């Protein structure tokens, strides 16, 4: 199963940015949204930045378990 395979960070970032750019282009070209696909791709490239500072991916059930936990995580990320 794919979720149990080790993934290279570079592959993950490439795939995330590629999909993000495609979705941005679709939003712009098909739905006439005021979206810059290049900016969306750049955001995807840097979406792992919080992990560099020690904030690894936190599973959604933990992140949103209660309002206090959610607020604490947001505050921690904002201070990075």
JSON list of N, CA and C in Angstrom, two decimals:
[
{"chain": "A", "resi": 1, "resn": "UNK", "atom": "N", "xyz": [0.83, -1.17, 0.00]},
{"chain": "A", "resi": 1, "resn": "UNK", "atom": "CA", "xyz": [0.00, 0.00, 0.00]},
{"chain": "A", "resi": 1, "resn": "UNK", "atom": "C", "xyz": [0.88, 1.24, 0.00]},
{"chain": "A", "resi": 2, "resn": "UNK", "atom": "N", "xyz": [0.47, 2.22, -0.78]},
{"chain": "A", "resi": 2, "resn": "UNK", "atom": "CA", "xyz": [1.29, 3.41, -0.97]},
{"chain": "A", "resi": 2, "resn": "UNK", "atom": "C", "xyz": [1.56, 4.17, 0.32]},
{"chain": "A", "resi": 3, "resn": "UNK", "atom": "N", "xyz": [0.60, 4.18, 1.24]},
{"chain": "A", "resi": 3, "resn": "UNK", "atom": "CA", "xyz": [0.81, 4.96, 2.46]},
{"chain": "A", "resi": 3, "resn": "UNK", "atom": "C", "xyz": [1.88, 4.37, 3.36]},
{"chain": "A", "resi": 4, "resn": "UNK", "atom": "N", "xyz": [2.29, 3.15, 3.10]},
{"chain": "A", "resi": 4, "resn": "UNK", "atom": "CA", "xyz": [3.33, 2.52, 3.91]},
{"chain": "A", "resi": 4, "resn": "UNK", "atom": "C", "xyz": [4.69, 2.49, 3.21]},
{"chain": "A", "resi": 5, "resn": "UNK", "atom": "N", "xyz": [4.77, 3.10, 2.04]},
{"chain": "A", "resi": 5, "resn": "UNK", "atom": "CA", "xyz": [6.03, 3.16, 1.32]},
{"chain": "A", "resi": 5, "resn": "UNK", "atom": "C", "xyz": [6.78, 4.43, 1.73]},
{"chain": "A", "resi": 6, "resn": "UNK", "atom": "N", "xyz": [8.09, 4.30, 1.85]},
{"chain": "A", "resi": 6, "resn": "UNK", "atom": "CA", "xyz": [8.90, 5.46, 2.18]},
{"chain": "A", "resi": 6, "resn": "UNK", "atom": "C", "xyz": [8.90, 6.41, 0.98]},
{"chain": "A", "resi": 7, "resn": "UNK", "atom": "N", "xyz": [8.82, 7.69, 1.26]},
{"chain": "A", "resi": 7, "resn": "UNK", "atom": "CA", "xyz": [8.76, 8.68, 0.20]},
{"chain": "A", "resi": 7, "resn": "UNK", "atom": "C", "xyz": [9.89, 9.68, 0.37]},
{"chain": "A", "resi": 8, "resn": "UNK", "atom": "N", "xyz": [10.51, 10.03, -0.73]},
{"chain": "A", "resi": 8, "resn": "UNK", "atom": "CA", "xyz": [11.56, 11.04, -0.71]},
{"chain": "A", "resi": 8, "resn": "UNK", "atom": "C", "xyz": [10.89, 12.41, -0.60]},
{"chain": "A", "resi": 9, "resn": "UNK", "atom": "N", "xyz": [11.45, 13.29, 0.22]},
{"chain": "A", "resi": 9, "resn": "UNK", "atom": "CA", "xyz": [10.89, 14.63, 0.38]},
{"chain": "A", "resi": 9, "resn": "UNK", "atom": "C", "xyz": [10.85, 15.36, -0.95]},
{"chain": "A", "resi": 10, "resn": "UNK", "atom": "N", "xyz": [11.90, 15.22, -1.75]},
{"chain": "A", "resi": 10, "resn": "UNK", "atom": "CA", "xyz": [11.94, 15.92, -3.04]},
{"chain": "A", "resi": 10, "resn": "UNK", "atom": "C", "xyz": [10.80, 15.46, -3.95]},
{"chain": "A", "resi": 11, "resn": "UNK", "atom": "N", "xyz": [10.50, 14.16, -3.94]},
{"chain": "A", "resi": 11, "resn": "UNK", "atom": "CA", "xyz": [9.40, 13.64, -4.75]},
{"chain": "A", "resi": 11, "resn": "UNK", "atom": "C", "xyz": [8.08, 14.20, -4.26]},
{"chain": "A", "resi": 12, "resn": "UNK", "atom": "N", "xyz": [7.89, 14.22, -2.95]},
{"chain": "A", "resi": 12, "resn": "UNK", "atom": "CA", "xyz": [6.65, 14.74, -2.36]},
{"chain": "A", "resi": 12, "resn": "UNK", "atom": "C", "xyz": [6.45, 16.21, -2.74]},
{"chain": "A", "resi": 13, "resn": "UNK", "atom": "N", "xyz": [7.50, 17.00, -2.62]},
{"chain": "A", "resi": 13, "resn": "UNK", "atom": "CA", "xyz": [7.39, 18.43, -2.92]},
{"chain": "A", "resi": 13, "resn": "UNK", "atom": "C", "xyz": [7.12, 18.64, -4.41]},
{"chain": "A", "resi": 14, "resn": "UNK", "atom": "N", "xyz": [7.79, 17.88, -5.26]},
{"chain": "A", "resi": 14, "resn": "UNK", "atom": "CA", "xyz": [7.56, 17.99, -6.70]},
{"chain": "A", "resi": 14, "resn": "UNK", "atom": "C", "xyz": [6.11, 17.66, -7.04]},
{"chain": "A", "resi": 15, "resn": "UNK", "atom": "N", "xyz": [5.62, 16.53, -6.53]},
{"chain": "A", "resi": 15, "resn": "UNK", "atom": "CA", "xyz": [4.25, 16.11, -6.84]},
{"chain": "A", "resi": 15, "resn": "UNK", "atom": "C", "xyz": [3.23, 17.09, -6.29]},
{"chain": "A", "resi": 16, "resn": "UNK", "atom": "N", "xyz": [3.44, 17.57, -5.06]},
{"chain": "A", "resi": 16, "resn": "UNK", "atom": "CA", "xyz": [2.51, 18.53, -4.46]},
{"chain": "A", "resi": 16, "resn": "UNK", "atom": "C", "xyz": [2.48, 19.83, -5.27]},
{"chain": "A", "resi": 17, "resn": "UNK", "atom": "N", "xyz": [3.64, 20.32, -5.67]},
{"chain": "A", "resi": 17, "resn": "UNK", "atom": "CA", "xyz": [3.68, 21.58, -6.42]},
{"chain": "A", "resi": 17, "resn": "UNK", "atom": "C", "xyz": [3.10, 21.40, -7.83]},
{"chain": "A", "resi": 18, "resn": "UNK", "atom": "N", "xyz": [3.31, 20.25, -8.43]},
{"chain": "A", "resi": 18, "resn": "UNK", "atom": "CA", "xyz": [2.77, 19.98, -9.76]},
{"chain": "A", "resi": 18, "resn": "UNK", "atom": "C", "xyz": [1.24, 19.97, -9.71]},
{"chain": "A", "resi": 19, "resn": "UNK", "atom": "N", "xyz": [0.68, 19.24, -8.76]},
{"chain": "A", "resi": 19, "resn": "UNK", "atom": "CA", "xyz": [-0.78, 19.17, -8.61]},
{"chain": "A", "resi": 19, "resn": "UNK", "atom": "C", "xyz": [-1.34, 20.55, -8.26]},
{"chain": "A", "resi": 20, "resn": "UNK", "atom": "N", "xyz": [-0.66, 21.26, -7.36]},
{"chain": "A", "resi": 20, "resn": "UNK", "atom": "CA", "xyz": [-1.12, 22.59, -6.97]},
{"chain": "A", "resi": 20, "resn": "UNK", "atom": "C", "xyz": [-1.16, 23.53, -8.17]},
{"chain": "A", "resi": 21, "resn": "UNK", "atom": "N", "xyz": [-0.13, 23.49, -9.01]},
{"chain": "A", "resi": 21, "resn": "UNK", "atom": "CA", "xyz": [-0.10, 24.35, -10.19]},
{"chain": "A", "resi": 21, "resn": "UNK", "atom": "C", "xyz": [-1.23, 23.99, -11.15]},
{"chain": "A", "resi": 22, "resn": "UNK", "atom": "N", "xyz": [-1.46, 22.70, -11.34]},
{"chain": "A", "resi": 22, "resn": "UNK", "atom": "CA", "xyz": [-2.55, 22.27, -12.22]},
{"chain": "A", "resi": 22, "resn": "UNK", "atom": "C", "xyz": [-3.90, 22.76, -11.69]},
{"chain": "A", "resi": 23, "resn": "UNK", "atom": "N", "xyz": [-4.13, 22.61, -10.39]},
{"chain": "A", "resi": 23, "resn": "UNK", "atom": "CA", "xyz": [-5.39, 23.07, -9.81]},
{"chain": "A", "resi": 23, "resn": "UNK", "atom": "C", "xyz": [-5.53, 24.58, -9.91]},
{"chain": "A", "resi": 24, "resn": "UNK", "atom": "N", "xyz": [-4.44, 25.30, -9.70]},
{"chain": "A", "resi": 24, "resn": "UNK", "atom": "CA", "xyz": [-4.47, 26.75, -9.86]},
{"chain": "A", "resi": 24, "resn": "UNK", "atom": "C", "xyz": [-4.79, 27.16, -11.29]},
{"chain": "A", "resi": 25, "resn": "UNK", "atom": "N", "xyz": [-4.20, 26.46, -12.25]},
{"chain": "A", "resi": 25, "resn": "UNK", "atom": "CA", "xyz": [-4.45, 26.76, -13.66]},
{"chain": "A", "resi": 25, "resn": "UNK", "atom": "C", "xyz": [-5.90, 26.48, -14.03]},
{"chain": "A", "resi": 26, "resn": "UNK", "atom": "N", "xyz": [-6.44, 25.38, -13.52]},
{"chain": "A", "resi": 26, "resn": "UNK", "atom": "CA", "xyz": [-7.85, 25.05, -13.78]},
{"chain": "A", "resi": 26, "resn": "UNK", "atom": "C", "xyz": [-8.76, 26.12, -13.17]},
{"chain": "A", "resi": 27, "resn": "UNK", "atom": "N", "xyz": [-8.47, 26.51, -11.93]},
{"chain": "A", "resi": 27, "resn": "UNK", "atom": "CA", "xyz": [-9.28, 27.54, -11.28]},
{"chain": "A", "resi": 27, "resn": "UNK", "atom": "C", "xyz": [-9.25, 28.84, -12.08]},
{"chain": "A", "resi": 28, "resn": "UNK", "atom": "N", "xyz": [-8.09, 29.17, -12.61]},
{"chain": "A", "resi": 28, "resn": "UNK", "atom": "CA", "xyz": [-7.90, 30.41, -13.37]},
{"chain": "A", "resi": 28, "resn": "UNK", "atom": "C", "xyz": [-8.56, 30.32, -14.75]},
{"chain": "A", "resi": 29, "resn": "UNK", "atom": "N", "xyz": [-8.24, 29.27, -15.50]},
{"chain": "A", "resi": 29, "resn": "UNK", "atom": "CA", "xyz": [-8.66, 29.16, -16.89]},
{"chain": "A", "resi": 29, "resn": "UNK", "atom": "C", "xyz": [-10.10, 28.70, -17.07]},
{"chain": "A", "resi": 30, "resn": "UNK", "atom": "N", "xyz": [-10.54, 27.77, -16.24]},
{"chain": "A", "resi": 30, "resn": "UNK", "atom": "CA", "xyz": [-11.87, 27.20, -16.41]},
{"chain": "A", "resi": 30, "resn": "UNK", "atom": "C", "xyz": [-12.92, 27.97, -15.62]},
{"chain": "A", "resi": 31, "resn": "UNK", "atom": "N", "xyz": [-12.57, 28.34, -14.39]},
{"chain": "A", "resi": 31, "resn": "UNK", "atom": "CA", "xyz": [-13.54, 28.98, -13.50]},
{"chain": "A", "resi": 31, "resn": "UNK", "atom": "C", "xyz": [-13.34, 30.49, -13.37]},
{"chain": "A", "resi": 32, "resn": "UNK", "atom": "N", "xyz": [-12.41, 31.04, -14.14]},
{"chain": "A", "resi": 32, "resn": "UNK", "atom": "CA", "xyz": [-12.14, 32.48, -14.15]},
{"chain": "A", "resi": 32, "resn": "UNK", "atom": "C", "xyz": [-11.87, 33.06, -12.76]},
{"chain": "A", "resi": 33, "resn": "UNK", "atom": "N", "xyz": [-11.24, 32.29, -11.90]},
{"chain": "A", "resi": 33, "resn": "UNK", "atom": "CA", "xyz": [-10.86, 32.77, -10.57]},
{"chain": "A", "resi": 33, "resn": "UNK", "atom": "C", "xyz": [-9.60, 33.63, -10.69]},
{"chain": "A", "resi": 34, "resn": "UNK", "atom": "N", "xyz": [-9.48, 34.60, -9.82]},
{"chain": "A", "resi": 34, "resn": "UNK", "atom": "CA", "xyz": [-8.30, 35.47, -9.81]},
{"chain": "A", "resi": 34, "resn": "UNK", "atom": "C", "xyz": [-7.20, 34.79, -8.99]},
{"chain": "A", "resi": 35, "resn": "UNK", "atom": "N", "xyz": [-6.59, 33.77, -9.61]},
{"chain": "A", "resi": 35, "resn": "UNK", "atom": "CA", "xyz": [-5.59, 32.94, -8.93]},
{"chain": "A", "resi": 35, "resn": "UNK", "atom": "C", "xyz": [-4.35, 32.87, -9.82]},
{"chain": "A", "resi": 36, "resn": "UNK", "atom": "N", "xyz": [-3.20, 32.98, -9.21]},
{"chain": "A", "resi": 36, "resn": "UNK", "atom": "CA", "xyz": [-1.93, 32.86, -9.93]},
{"chain": "A", "resi": 36, "resn": "UNK", "atom": "C", "xyz": [-1.40, 31.44, -9.70]},
{"chain": "A", "resi": 37, "resn": "UNK", "atom": "N", "xyz": [-1.46, 30.57, -10.71]},
{"chain": "A", "resi": 37, "resn": "UNK", "atom": "CA", "xyz": [-1.02, 29.18, -10.55]},
{"chain": "A", "resi": 37, "resn": "UNK", "atom": "C", "xyz": [0.43, 29.06, -10.07]},
{"chain": "A", "resi": 38, "resn": "UNK", "atom": "N", "xyz": [1.29, 30.00, -10.49]},
{"chain": "A", "resi": 38, "resn": "UNK", "atom": "CA", "xyz": [2.69, 29.96, -10.05]},
{"chain": "A", "resi": 38, "resn": "UNK", "atom": "C", "xyz": [2.80, 30.19, -8.54]},
{"chain": "A", "resi": 39, "resn": "UNK", "atom": "N", "xyz": [1.98, 31.10, -8.02]},
{"chain": "A", "resi": 39, "resn": "UNK", "atom": "CA", "xyz": [2.00, 31.36, -6.58]},
{"chain": "A", "resi": 39, "resn": "UNK", "atom": "C", "xyz": [1.48, 30.14, -5.81]},
{"chain": "A", "resi": 40, "resn": "UNK", "atom": "N", "xyz": [0.44, 29.51, -6.34]},
{"chain": "A", "resi": 40, "resn": "UNK", "atom": "CA", "xyz": [-0.10, 28.31, -5.70]},
{"chain": "A", "resi": 40, "resn": "UNK", "atom": "C", "xyz": [0.97, 27.23, -5.66]},
{"chain": "A", "resi": 41, "resn": "UNK", "atom": "N", "xyz": [1.70, 27.06, -6.75]},
{"chain": "A", "resi": 41, "resn": "UNK", "atom": "CA", "xyz": [2.78, 26.06, -6.79]},
{"chain": "A", "resi": 41, "resn": "UNK", "atom": "C", "xyz": [3.88, 26.41, -5.80]},
{"chain": "A", "resi": 42, "resn": "UNK", "atom": "N", "xyz": [4.22, 27.69, -5.71]},
{"chain": "A", "resi": 42, "resn": "UNK", "atom": "CA", "xyz": [5.26, 28.10, -4.75]},
{"chain": "A", "resi": 42, "resn": "UNK", "atom": "C", "xyz": [4.82, 27.82, -3.32]},
{"chain": "A", "resi": 43, "resn": "UNK", "atom": "N", "xyz": [3.55, 28.04, -3.03]},
{"chain": "A", "resi": 43, "resn": "UNK", "atom": "CA", "xyz": [3.05, 27.74, -1.68]},
{"chain": "A", "resi": 43, "resn": "UNK", "atom": "C", "xyz": [3.16, 26.24, -1.40]},
{"chain": "A", "resi": 44, "resn": "UNK", "atom": "N", "xyz": [2.90, 25.42, -2.41]},
{"chain": "A", "resi": 44, "resn": "UNK", "atom": "CA", "xyz": [3.01, 23.98, -2.23]},
{"chain": "A", "resi": 44, "resn": "UNK", "atom": "C", "xyz": [4.46, 23.56, -2.00]},
{"chain": "A", "resi": 45, "resn": "UNK", "atom": "N", "xyz": [5.39, 24.22, -2.68]},
{"chain": "A", "resi": 45, "resn": "UNK", "atom": "CA", "xyz": [6.80, 23.88, -2.50]},
{"chain": "A", "resi": 45, "resn": "UNK", "atom": "C", "xyz": [7.23, 24.09, -1.06]},
{"chain": "A", "resi": 46, "resn": "UNK", "atom": "N", "xyz": [6.76, 25.18, -0.47]},
{"chain": "A", "resi": 46, "resn": "UNK", "atom": "CA", "xyz": [7.19, 25.52, 0.88]},
{"chain": "A", "resi": 46, "resn": "UNK", "atom": "C", "xyz": [6.26, 25.02, 1.98]},
{"chain": "A", "resi": 47, "resn": "UNK", "atom": "N", "xyz": [5.28, 24.18, 1.64]},
{"chain": "A", "resi": 47, "resn": "UNK", "atom": "CA", "xyz": [4.32, 23.75, 2.65]},
{"chain": "A", "resi": 47, "resn": "UNK", "atom": "C", "xyz": [4.94, 22.85, 3.73]},
{"chain": "A", "resi": 48, "resn": "UNK", "atom": "N", "xyz": [6.11, 22.34, 3.51]},
{"chain": "A", "resi": 48, "resn": "UNK", "atom": "CA", "xyz": [6.78, 21.51, 4.51]},
{"chain": "A", "resi": 48, "resn": "UNK", "atom": "C", "xyz": [7.67, 22.32, 5.44]},
{"chain": "A", "resi": 49, "resn": "UNK", "atom": "N", "xyz": [7.70, 23.61, 5.27]},
{"chain": "A", "resi": 49, "resn": "UNK", "atom": "CA", "xyz": [8.59, 24.47, 6.05]},
{"chain": "A", "resi": 49, "resn": "UNK", "atom": "C", "xyz": [8.46, 24.32, 7.55]},
{"chain": "A", "resi": 50, "resn": "UNK", "atom": "N", "xyz": [7.25, 24.12, 8.04]},
{"chain": "A", "resi": 50, "resn": "UNK", "atom": "CA", "xyz": [7.07, 23.99, 9.48]},
{"chain": "A", "resi": 50, "resn": "UNK", "atom": "C", "xyz": [7.73, 22.72, 10.02]},
{"chain": "A", "resi": 51, "resn": "UNK", "atom": "N", "xyz": [7.87, 21.72, 9.18]},
{"chain": "A", "resi": 51, "resn": "UNK", "atom": "CA", "xyz": [8.50, 20.49, 9.64]},
{"chain": "A", "resi": 51, "resn": "UNK", "atom": "C", "xyz": [9.99, 20.67, 9.88]},
{"chain": "A", "resi": 52, "resn": "UNK", "atom": "N", "xyz": [10.60, 21.59, 9.17]},
{"chain": "A", "resi": 52, "resn": "UNK", "atom": "CA", "xyz": [12.03, 21.85, 9.37]},
{"chain": "A", "resi": 52, "resn": "UNK", "atom": "C", "xyz": [12.28, 22.36, 10.78]},
{"chain": "A", "resi": 53, "resn": "UNK", "atom": "N", "xyz": [11.33, 23.13, 11.31]},
{"chain": "A", "resi": 53, "resn": "UNK", "atom": "CA", "xyz": [11.49, 23.72, 12.64]},
{"chain": "A", "resi": 53, "resn": "UNK", "atom": "C", "xyz": [11.02, 22.78, 13.75]},
{"chain": "A", "resi": 54, "resn": "UNK", "atom": "N", "xyz": [10.80, 21.53, 13.42]},
{"chain": "A", "resi": 54, "resn": "UNK", "atom": "CA", "xyz": [10.43, 20.56, 14.45]},
{"chain": "A", "resi": 54, "resn": "UNK", "atom": "C", "xyz": [8.94, 20.30, 14.59]},
{"chain": "A", "resi": 55, "resn": "UNK", "atom": "N", "xyz": [8.13, 20.98, 13.80]},
{"chain": "A", "resi": 55, "resn": "UNK", "atom": "CA", "xyz": [6.68, 20.75, 13.85]},
{"chain": "A", "resi": 55, "resn": "UNK", "atom": "C", "xyz": [6.35, 19.75, 12.75]},
{"chain": "A", "resi": 56, "resn": "UNK", "atom": "N", "xyz": [6.40, 18.48, 13.05]},
{"chain": "A", "resi": 56, "resn": "UNK", "atom": "CA", "xyz": [6.13, 17.48, 12.02]},
{"chain": "A", "resi": 56, "resn": "UNK", "atom": "C", "xyz": [4.63, 17.47, 11.72]},
{"chain": "A", "resi": 57, "resn": "UNK", "atom": "N", "xyz": [4.27, 16.72, 10.68]},
{"chain": "A", "resi": 57, "resn": "UNK", "atom": "CA", "xyz": [2.86, 16.59, 10.34]},
{"chain": "A", "resi": 57, "resn": "UNK", "atom": "C", "xyz": [2.10, 16.07, 11.54]},
{"chain": "A", "resi": 58, "resn": "UNK", "atom": "N", "xyz": [1.07, 16.77, 11.91]},
{"chain": "A", "resi": 58, "resn": "UNK", "atom": "CA", "xyz": [0.23, 16.35, 13.03]},
{"chain": "A", "resi": 58, "resn": "UNK", "atom": "C", "xyz": [-1.06, 15.84, 12.42]},
{"chain": "A", "resi": 59, "resn": "UNK", "atom": "N", "xyz": [-1.46, 14.60, 12.73]},
{"chain": "A", "resi": 59, "resn": "UNK", "atom": "CA", "xyz": [-2.68, 14.05, 12.15]},
{"chain": "A", "resi": 59, "resn": "UNK", "atom": "C", "xyz": [-3.89, 14.92, 12.45]},
{"chain": "A", "resi": 60, "resn": "UNK", "atom": "N", "xyz": [-4.78, 15.06, 11.48]},
{"chain": "A", "resi": 60, "resn": "UNK", "atom": "CA", "xyz": [-5.97, 15.91, 11.64]},
{"chain": "A", "resi": 60, "resn": "UNK", "atom": "C", "xyz": [-6.81, 15.57, 12.86]},
{"chain": "A", "resi": 61, "resn": "UNK", "atom": "N", "xyz": [-7.03, 14.28, 13.18]},
{"chain": "A", "resi": 61, "resn": "UNK", "atom": "CA", "xyz": [-7.83, 14.00, 14.38]},
{"chain": "A", "resi": 61, "resn": "UNK", "atom": "C", "xyz": [-7.22, 14.58, 15.66]},
{"chain": "A", "resi": 62, "resn": "UNK", "atom": "N", "xyz": [-5.89, 14.65, 15.70]},
{"chain": "A", "resi": 62, "resn": "UNK", "atom": "CA", "xyz": [-5.22, 15.25, 16.86]},
{"chain": "A", "resi": 62, "resn": "UNK", "atom": "C", "xyz": [-5.32, 16.76, 16.77]},
{"chain": "A", "resi": 63, "resn": "UNK", "atom": "N", "xyz": [-5.05, 17.30, 15.58]},
{"chain": "A", "resi": 63, "resn": "UNK", "atom": "CA", "xyz": [-5.04, 18.75, 15.37]},
{"chain": "A", "resi": 63, "resn": "UNK", "atom": "C", "xyz": [-6.37, 19.39, 15.75]},
{"chain": "A", "resi": 64, "resn": "UNK", "atom": "N", "xyz": [-7.46, 18.71, 15.42]},
{"chain": "A", "resi": 64, "resn": "UNK", "atom": "CA", "xyz": [-8.78, 19.29, 15.61]},
{"chain": "A", "resi": 64, "resn": "UNK", "atom": "C", "xyz": [-9.58, 18.58, 16.70]},
{"chain": "A", "resi": 65, "resn": "UNK", "atom": "N", "xyz": [-8.89, 17.90, 17.60]},
{"chain": "A", "resi": 65, "resn": "UNK", "atom": "CA", "xyz": [-9.56, 17.16, 18.67]},
{"chain": "A", "resi": 65, "resn": "UNK", "atom": "C", "xyz": [-10.41, 18.09, 19.54]},
{"chain": "A", "resi": 66, "resn": "UNK", "atom": "N", "xyz": [-9.87, 19.21, 19.90]},
{"chain": "A", "resi": 66, "resn": "UNK", "atom": "CA", "xyz": [-10.61, 20.19, 20.69]},
{"chain": "A", "resi": 66, "resn": "UNK", "atom": "C", "xyz": [-10.08, 21.59, 20.37]},
{"chain": "A", "resi": 67, "resn": "UNK", "atom": "N", "xyz": [-10.84, 22.62, 20.66]},
{"chain": "A", "resi": 67, "resn": "UNK", "atom": "CA", "xyz": [-10.42, 23.99, 20.32]},
{"chain": "A", "resi": 67, "resn": "UNK", "atom": "C", "xyz": [-9.10, 24.41, 20.96]},
{"chain": "A", "resi": 68, "resn": "UNK", "atom": "N", "xyz": [-8.82, 23.95, 22.16]},
{"chain": "A", "resi": 68, "resn": "UNK", "atom": "CA", "xyz": [-7.57, 24.32, 22.83]},
{"chain": "A", "resi": 68, "resn": "UNK", "atom": "C", "xyz": [-6.36, 23.77, 22.08]},
{"chain": "A", "resi": 69, "resn": "UNK", "atom": "N", "xyz": [-6.43, 22.52, 21.66]},
{"chain": "A", "resi": 69, "resn": "UNK", "atom": "CA", "xyz": [-5.33, 21.91, 20.92]},
{"chain": "A", "resi": 69, "resn": "UNK", "atom": "C", "xyz": [-5.13, 22.62, 19.59]},
{"chain": "A", "resi": 70, "resn": "UNK", "atom": "N", "xyz": [-6.22, 22.89, 18.89]},
{"chain": "A", "resi": 70, "resn": "UNK", "atom": "CA", "xyz": [-6.14, 23.58, 17.61]},
{"chain": "A", "resi": 70, "resn": "UNK", "atom": "C", "xyz": [-5.49, 24.95, 17.77]},
{"chain": "A", "resi": 71, "resn": "UNK", "atom": "N", "xyz": [-5.90, 25.69, 18.79]},
{"chain": "A", "resi": 71, "resn": "UNK", "atom": "CA", "xyz": [-5.33, 27.02, 19.03]},
{"chain": "A", "resi": 71, "resn": "UNK", "atom": "C", "xyz": [-3.85, 26.94, 19.38]},
{"chain": "A", "resi": 72, "resn": "UNK", "atom": "N", "xyz": [-3.47, 25.95, 20.18]},
{"chain": "A", "resi": 72, "resn": "UNK", "atom": "CA", "xyz": [-2.06, 25.80, 20.57]},
{"chain": "A", "resi": 72, "resn": "UNK", "atom": "C", "xyz": [-1.19, 25.50, 19.36]},
{"chain": "A", "resi": 73, "resn": "UNK", "atom": "N", "xyz": [-1.66, 24.66, 18.47]},
{"chain": "A", "resi": 73, "resn": "UNK", "atom": "CA", "xyz": [-0.90, 24.33, 17.26]},
{"chain": "A", "resi": 73, "resn": "UNK", "atom": "C", "xyz": [-0.78, 25.56, 16.36]},
{"chain": "A", "resi": 74, "resn": "UNK", "atom": "N", "xyz": [-1.87, 26.30, 16.19]},
{"chain": "A", "resi": 74, "resn": "UNK", "atom": "CA", "xyz": [-1.82, 27.51, 15.37]},
{"chain": "A", "resi": 74, "resn": "UNK", "atom": "C", "xyz": [-0.85, 28.53, 15.96]},
{"chain": "A", "resi": 75, "resn": "UNK", "atom": "N", "xyz": [-0.87, 28.69, 17.27]},
{"chain": "A", "resi": 75, "resn": "UNK", "atom": "CA", "xyz": [0.05, 29.63, 17.92]},
{"chain": "A", "resi": 75, "resn": "UNK", "atom": "C", "xyz": [1.50, 29.20, 17.75]},
{"chain": "A", "resi": 76, "resn": "UNK", "atom": "N", "xyz": [1.75, 27.90, 17.88]},
{"chain": "A", "resi": 76, "resn": "UNK", "atom": "CA", "xyz": [3.12, 27.40, 17.73]},
{"chain": "A", "resi": 76, "resn": "UNK", "atom": "C", "xyz": [3.62, 27.63, 16.31]},
{"chain": "A", "resi": 77, "resn": "UNK", "atom": "N", "xyz": [2.78, 27.38, 15.33]},
{"chain": "A", "resi": 77, "resn": "UNK", "atom": "CA", "xyz": [3.19, 27.58, 13.93]},
{"chain": "A", "resi": 77, "resn": "UNK", "atom": "C", "xyz": [3.37, 29.05, 13.61]},
{"chain": "A", "resi": 78, "resn": "UNK", "atom": "N", "xyz": [2.55, 29.90, 14.20]},
{"chain": "A", "resi": 78, "resn": "UNK", "atom": "CA", "xyz": [2.66, 31.34, 13.94]},
{"chain": "A", "resi": 78, "resn": "UNK", "atom": "C", "xyz": [3.96, 31.91, 14.49]},
{"chain": "A", "resi": 79, "resn": "UNK", "atom": "N", "xyz": [4.48, 31.27, 15.53]},
{"chain": "A", "resi": 79, "resn": "UNK", "atom": "CA", "xyz": [5.70, 31.79, 16.15]},
{"chain": "A", "resi": 79, "resn": "UNK", "atom": "C", "xyz": [6.97, 31.34, 15.43]},
{"chain": "A", "resi": 80, "resn": "UNK", "atom": "N", "xyz": [6.84, 30.48, 14.43]},
{"chain": "A", "resi": 80, "resn": "UNK", "atom": "CA", "xyz": [8.02, 30.00, 13.70]},
{"chain": "A", "resi": 80, "resn": "UNK", "atom": "C", "xyz": [8.59, 31.07, 12.80]}
]
